[in-house]
PDB file of C-alpha atoms in Angstrom:
ATOM      1  CA  UNK N   1     209.220 -52.515 183.531  1.00 40.00           C
ATOM      2  CA  UNK N   2     205.237 -52.263 185.615  1.00 37.00           C
ATOM      3  CA  UNK N   3     203.012 -54.404 184.447  1.00 39.00           C
ATOM      4  CA  UNK N   4     199.313 -53.850 183.423  1.00 40.00           C
ATOM      5  CA  UNK N   5     198.062 -55.565 186.473  1.00 40.00           C
ATOM      6  CA  UNK N   6     200.854 -53.598 189.021  1.00 37.00           C
ATOM      7  CA  UNK N   7     199.215 -50.273 188.146  1.00 39.00           C
ATOM      8  CA  UNK N   8     195.780 -51.691 188.972  1.00 40.00           C
ATOM      9  CA  UNK N   9     196.438 -53.803 192.375  1.00 38.00           C
ATOM     10  CA  UNK N  10     198.838 -52.515 194.848  1.00 37.00           C
ATOM     11  CA  UNK N  11     200.319 -54.293 197.280  1.00 36.00           C
ATOM     12  CA  UNK N  12     200.283 -53.444 201.180  1.00 38.00           C
ATOM     13  CA  UNK N  13     202.973 -51.322 202.570  1.00 37.00           C
ATOM     14  CA  UNK N  14     202.092 -51.223 205.916  1.00 40.00           C
ATOM     15  CA  UNK N  15     201.499 -53.672 208.914  1.00 40.00           C
ATOM     16  CA  UNK N  16     203.364 -55.925 210.891  1.00 38.00           C
ATOM     17  CA  UNK N  17     202.157 -59.673 212.095  1.00 42.00           C
ATOM     18  CA  UNK N  18     200.357 -62.348 210.407  1.00 40.00           C
ATOM     19  CA  UNK N  19     197.632 -60.377 209.441  1.00 43.00           C
ATOM     20  CA  UNK N  20     199.645 -58.054 207.150  1.00 43.00           C
ATOM     21  CA  UNK N  21     201.521 -60.686 205.749  1.00 43.00           C
ATOM     22  CA  UNK N  22     198.072 -62.840 204.831  1.00 42.00           C
ATOM     23  CA  UNK N  23     196.882 -59.966 203.268  1.00 41.00           C
ATOM     24  CA  UNK N  24     200.180 -59.061 201.699  1.00 41.00           C
ATOM     25  CA  UNK N  25     200.360 -62.925 200.389  1.00 40.00           C
ATOM     26  CA  UNK N  26     196.721 -62.774 199.073  1.00 43.00           C
ATOM     27  CA  UNK N  27     197.390 -59.098 197.120  1.00 42.00           C
ATOM     28  CA  UNK N  28     200.695 -60.868 195.725  1.00 40.00           C
ATOM     29  CA  UNK N  29     198.506 -64.203 194.696  1.00 39.00           C
ATOM     30  CA  UNK N  30     195.719 -61.760 193.183  1.00 42.00           C
ATOM     31  CA  UNK N  31     198.586 -59.443 191.314  1.00 42.00           C
ATOM     32  CA  UNK N  32     199.799 -62.053 190.092  1.00 40.00           C
ATOM     33  CA  UNK N  33     196.788 -63.845 188.608  1.00 41.00           C
ATOM     34  CA  UNK N  34     195.354 -60.772 187.013  1.00 44.00           C
ATOM     35  CA  UNK N  35     198.539 -60.260 185.402  1.00 43.00           C
ATOM     36  CA  UNK N  36     198.745 -63.589 183.677  1.00 40.00           C
ATOM     37  CA  UNK N  37     194.407 -63.353 182.656  1.00 42.00           C
ATOM     38  CA  UNK N  38     195.229 -59.585 181.175  1.00 41.00           C
ATOM     39  CA  UNK N  39     198.571 -60.876 179.512  1.00 39.00           C
ATOM     40  CA  UNK N  40     196.474 -63.461 177.787  1.00 39.00           C
ATOM     41  CA  UNK N  41     193.862 -61.174 177.031  1.00 38.00           C
ATOM     42  CA  UNK N  42     195.537 -58.186 176.029  1.00 39.00           C
ATOM     43  CA  UNK N  43     198.761 -59.287 174.407  1.00 38.00           C
ATOM     44  CA  UNK N  44     201.279 -57.330 173.154  1.00 37.00           C
ATOM     45  CA  UNK N  45     202.408 -54.059 174.919  1.00 38.00           C
ATOM     46  CA  UNK N  46     199.274 -53.360 176.623  1.00 40.00           C
ATOM     47  CA  UNK N  47     198.191 -50.575 173.729  1.00 41.00           C
ATOM     48  CA  UNK N  48     195.113 -52.238 174.178  1.00 43.00           C
ATOM     49  CA  UNK N  49     194.093 -50.929 177.590  1.00 42.00           C
ATOM     50  CA  UNK N  50     193.265 -47.739 179.006  1.00 44.00           C
ATOM     51  CA  UNK N  51     194.051 -46.886 182.490  1.00 47.00           C
ATOM     52  CA  UNK N  52     193.920 -43.978 184.975  1.00 49.00           C
ATOM     53  CA  UNK N  53     195.440 -43.480 188.415  1.00 47.00           C
ATOM     54  CA  UNK N  54     198.790 -41.990 189.294  1.00 41.00           C
ATOM     55  CA  UNK N  55     201.154 -44.863 188.369  1.00 39.00           C
ATOM     56  CA  UNK N  56     203.383 -44.829 185.590  1.00 37.00           C
ATOM     57  CA  UNK N  57     201.935 -46.238 182.638  1.00 38.00           C
ATOM     58  CA  UNK N  58     203.033 -49.437 181.009  1.00 38.00           C
ATOM     59  CA  UNK N  59     205.813 -48.780 178.277  1.00 38.00           C
ATOM     60  CA  UNK N  60     204.399 -48.414 175.015  1.00 39.00           C
ATOM     61  CA  UNK N  61     201.075 -46.650 175.649  1.00 39.00           C
ATOM     62  CA  UNK N  62     199.990 -43.602 177.057  1.00 39.00           C
ATOM     63  CA  UNK N  63     200.748 -41.894 180.121  1.00 40.00           C
ATOM     64  CA  UNK N  64     197.805 -42.636 182.991  1.00 46.00           C
ATOM     65  CA  UNK N  65     196.330 -39.603 183.756  1.00 45.00           C
ATOM     66  CA  UNK N  66     195.473 -38.937 187.021  1.00 50.00           C
ATOM     67  CA  UNK N  67     193.290 -35.533 187.663  1.00 56.00           C
ATOM     68  CA  UNK N  68     190.055 -35.743 186.615  1.00 54.00           C
ATOM     69  CA  UNK N  69     188.624 -33.580 183.793  1.00 55.00           C
ATOM     70  CA  UNK N  70     186.651 -30.049 184.448  1.00 67.00           C
ATOM     71  CA  UNK N  71     184.074 -31.178 182.577  1.00 82.00           C
ATOM     72  CA  UNK N  72     180.912 -33.511 184.004  1.00 92.00           C
ATOM     73  CA  UNK N  73     181.305 -36.619 182.448  1.00 96.00           C
ATOM     74  CA  UNK N  74     177.847 -38.148 181.279  1.00 97.00           C
ATOM     75  CA  UNK N  75     176.892 -42.383 180.723  1.00 97.00           C
ATOM     76  CA  UNK N  76     176.878 -42.812 177.204  1.00 97.00           C
ATOM     77  CA  UNK N  77     174.704 -46.069 176.408  1.00 96.00           C
ATOM     78  CA  UNK N  78     175.447 -46.865 173.316  1.00 96.00           C
ATOM     79  CA  UNK N  79     179.386 -45.829 173.386  1.00 97.00           C
ATOM     80  CA  UNK N  80     181.839 -48.162 174.216  1.00 98.00           C
ATOM     81  CA  UNK N  81     183.604 -48.974 177.522  1.00 98.00           C
ATOM     82  CA  UNK N  82     186.611 -46.347 176.828  1.00 98.00           C
ATOM     83  CA  UNK N  83     184.135 -43.822 176.203  1.00 98.00           C
ATOM     84  CA  UNK N  84     182.158 -44.460 179.445  1.00 98.00           C
ATOM     85  CA  UNK N  85     185.294 -44.611 181.707  1.00 98.00           C
ATOM     86  CA  UNK N  86     185.403 -40.639 182.474  1.00 98.00           C
ATOM     87  CA  UNK N  87     181.521 -41.296 184.222  1.00 98.00           C
ATOM     88  CA  UNK N  88     182.675 -44.217 185.607  1.00 98.00           C
ATOM     89  CA  UNK N  89     185.690 -42.174 187.062  1.00 98.00           C
ATOM     90  CA  UNK N  90     183.653 -39.572 187.965  1.00 98.00           C
ATOM     91  CA  UNK N  91     181.035 -41.995 189.921  1.00 98.00           C
ATOM     92  CA  UNK N  92     183.516 -43.707 192.076  1.00 98.00           C
ATOM     93  CA  UNK N  93     185.719 -40.491 192.602  1.00 98.00           C
ATOM     94  CA  UNK N  94     182.023 -38.516 194.044  1.00 98.00           C
ATOM     95  CA  UNK N  95     181.488 -41.821 196.305  1.00 98.00           C
ATOM     96  CA  UNK N  96     185.033 -41.316 197.871  1.00 97.00           C
ATOM     97  CA  UNK N  97     185.089 -38.404 198.465  1.00 97.00           C
ATOM     98  CA  UNK N  98     181.794 -38.587 200.210  1.00 97.00           C
ATOM     99  CA  UNK N  99     182.527 -41.607 201.864  1.00 97.00           C
ATOM    100  CA  UNK N 100     186.444 -42.593 202.192  1.00 96.00           C
ATOM    101  CA  UNK N 101     185.432 -45.870 203.797  1.00 94.00           C
ATOM    102  CA  UNK N 102     183.199 -47.082 201.219  1.00 95.00           C
ATOM    103  CA  UNK N 103     183.292 -50.586 200.034  1.00 95.00           C
ATOM    104  CA  UNK N 104     181.790 -53.686 197.546  1.00 96.00           C
ATOM    105  CA  UNK N 105     178.079 -52.829 198.187  1.00 96.00           C
ATOM    106  CA  UNK N 106     178.597 -48.911 198.615  1.00 97.00           C
ATOM    107  CA  UNK N 107     180.810 -48.566 195.367  1.00 98.00           C
ATOM    108  CA  UNK N 108     178.678 -50.996 193.220  1.00 98.00           C
ATOM    109  CA  UNK N 109     175.253 -49.556 194.893  1.00 98.00           C
ATOM    110  CA  UNK N 110     176.620 -46.136 193.911  1.00 98.00           C
ATOM    111  CA  UNK N 111     176.930 -47.067 189.782  1.00 98.00           C
ATOM    112  CA  UNK N 112     174.191 -48.834 189.806  1.00 98.00           C
ATOM    113  CA  UNK N 113     172.147 -45.522 190.854  1.00 98.00           C
ATOM    114  CA  UNK N 114     174.379 -43.643 188.219  1.00 98.00           C
ATOM    115  CA  UNK N 115     172.839 -45.756 184.947  1.00 97.00           C
ATOM    116  CA  UNK N 116     175.770 -49.269 185.368  1.00 98.00           C
ATOM    117  CA  UNK N 117     173.640 -52.401 184.688  1.00 97.00           C
ATOM    118  CA  UNK N 118     174.274 -54.283 188.369  1.00 97.00           C
ATOM    119  CA  UNK N 119     173.867 -57.537 186.798  1.00 97.00           C
ATOM    120  CA  UNK N 120     177.029 -56.682 184.476  1.00 98.00           C
ATOM    121  CA  UNK N 121     179.257 -56.057 187.656  1.00 98.00           C
ATOM    122  CA  UNK N 122     181.716 -58.378 189.705  1.00 98.00           C
ATOM    123  CA  UNK N 123     182.853 -57.375 192.964  1.00 98.00           C
ATOM    124  CA  UNK N 124     185.933 -58.628 195.301  1.00 97.00           C
ATOM    125  CA  UNK N 125     185.265 -58.972 198.939  1.00 95.00           C
ATOM    126  CA  UNK N 126     185.842 -56.297 201.484  1.00 91.00           C
ATOM    127  CA  UNK N 127     187.455 -59.057 203.950  1.00 90.00           C
ATOM    128  CA  UNK N 128     190.021 -61.745 203.597  1.00 88.00           C
ATOM    129  CA  UNK N 129     188.903 -65.112 204.740  1.00 88.00           C
ATOM    130  CA  UNK N 130     190.585 -64.679 208.321  1.00 94.00           C
ATOM    131  CA  UNK N 131     187.872 -61.428 209.121  1.00 92.00           C
ATOM    132  CA  UNK N 132     190.890 -58.695 208.299  1.00 93.00           C
ATOM    133  CA  UNK N 133     189.652 -55.764 206.277  1.00 91.00           C
ATOM    134  CA  UNK N 134     191.021 -56.085 202.884  1.00 92.00           C
ATOM    135  CA  UNK N 135     194.179 -53.545 201.655  1.00 94.00           C
ATOM    136  CA  UNK N 136     191.435 -52.558 198.574  1.00 95.00           C
ATOM    137  CA  UNK N 137     188.263 -53.685 196.529  1.00 97.00           C
ATOM    138  CA  UNK N 138     188.068 -54.490 192.744  1.00 98.00           C
ATOM    139  CA  UNK N 139     185.182 -53.745 190.977  1.00 98.00           C
ATOM    140  CA  UNK N 140     183.950 -53.916 187.489  1.00 98.00           C
ATOM    141  CA  UNK N 141     181.666 -53.618 184.666  1.00 98.00           C
ATOM    142  CA  UNK N 142     180.928 -55.680 181.583  1.00 98.00           C
ATOM    143  CA  UNK N 143     180.566 -53.485 178.798  1.00 98.00           C
ATOM    144  CA  UNK N 144     180.199 -55.124 175.261  1.00 97.00           C
ATOM    145  CA  UNK N 145     183.249 -56.987 174.934  1.00 97.00           C
ATOM    146  CA  UNK N 146     185.301 -54.948 177.483  1.00 98.00           C
ATOM    147  CA  UNK N 147     185.517 -54.175 181.294  1.00 98.00           C
ATOM    148  CA  UNK N 148     185.881 -51.234 183.073  1.00 98.00           C
ATOM    149  CA  UNK N 149     187.828 -52.118 186.346  1.00 98.00           C
ATOM    150  CA  UNK N 150     188.456 -49.791 189.342  1.00 98.00           C
ATOM    151  CA  UNK N 151     189.739 -50.805 192.158  1.00 98.00           C
ATOM    152  CA  UNK N 152     189.816 -48.703 195.519  1.00 98.00           C
ATOM    153  CA  UNK N 153     192.013 -49.237 198.854  1.00 95.00           C
ATOM    154  CA  UNK N 154     193.755 -47.044 201.106  1.00 91.00           C
ATOM    155  CA  UNK N 155     192.603 -43.826 199.771  1.00 92.00           C
ATOM    156  CA  UNK N 156     193.834 -44.397 196.345  1.00 97.00           C
ATOM    157  CA  UNK N 157     191.168 -45.212 193.634  1.00 98.00           C
ATOM    158  CA  UNK N 158     192.604 -46.317 190.003  1.00 98.00           C
ATOM    159  CA  UNK N 159     190.564 -47.430 187.077  1.00 98.00           C
ATOM    160  CA  UNK N 160     191.211 -49.081 183.561  1.00 98.00           C
ATOM    161  CA  UNK N 161     189.511 -50.453 180.446  1.00 98.00           C
ATOM    162  CA  UNK N 162     190.503 -54.033 179.667  1.00 98.00           C
ATOM    163  CA  UNK N 163     188.546 -56.612 177.228  1.00 98.00           C
ATOM    164  CA  UNK N 164     186.750 -59.233 178.629  1.00 98.00           C
ATOM    165  CA  UNK N 165     188.597 -62.537 180.021  1.00 97.00           C
ATOM    166  CA  UNK N 166     188.033 -65.934 177.711  1.00 96.00           C
ATOM    167  CA  UNK N 167     185.207 -67.206 180.304  1.00 95.00           C
ATOM    168  CA  UNK N 168     183.207 -63.536 179.914  1.00 96.00           C
ATOM    169  CA  UNK N 169     184.050 -62.568 183.433  1.00 97.00           C
ATOM    170  CA  UNK N 170     186.105 -59.305 184.191  1.00 98.00           C
ATOM    171  CA  UNK N 171     187.181 -59.969 187.166  1.00 97.00           C
ATOM    172  CA  UNK N 172     190.079 -63.172 188.181  1.00 94.00           C
ATOM    173  CA  UNK N 173     189.933 -64.895 191.418  1.00 90.00           C
ATOM    174  CA  UNK N 174     187.004 -65.139 193.649  1.00 89.00           C
ATOM    175  CA  UNK N 175     184.190 -62.343 193.747  1.00 95.00           C
ATOM    176  CA  UNK N 176     181.194 -61.871 195.570  1.00 94.00           C
ATOM    177  CA  UNK N 177     177.305 -62.086 194.483  1.00 93.00           C
ATOM    178  CA  UNK N 178     175.963 -59.023 194.130  1.00 94.00           C
ATOM    179  CA  UNK N 179     172.774 -59.510 195.704  1.00 91.00           C
ATOM    180  CA  UNK N 180     171.791 -56.114 197.259  1.00 89.00           C
TER     181      UNK N 180
END
């Protein structure tokens, strides 16, 4: 059975040597932390979590979608996080299509430029503590009591809506200050 966190965090399958091992260890740790945090916040079988990606959905919930809608999505300021996930995905997919090397600064700046509140965002670092490019970057926008959470790395994008953590944050672990 695949956990919600596994649908969002995908460990590296390539690379050799210490740097790859360090990246895999960091991703595994982040996956475990995210799984523990979301399990405590989501509860049950994951029915409260909506996700989009090519990965199978957790049992008991609707299948994940991988194809974007043909209709242009719009930001719904008075709507829920789930109401705004199609726009969140559309904005992120458009950036990734035009800039496959996009990192945390580009992603959060693009979300801000498209109407999301940068003060409500979190983003992980683009490089590891040993200076190696991270396998992926996770980013979020807190929307009311919920979070729009995205991940991009190695050409793959995934997103989900999940309840905010008990701390009020959306991401577990170390995030970087958004000072741009």
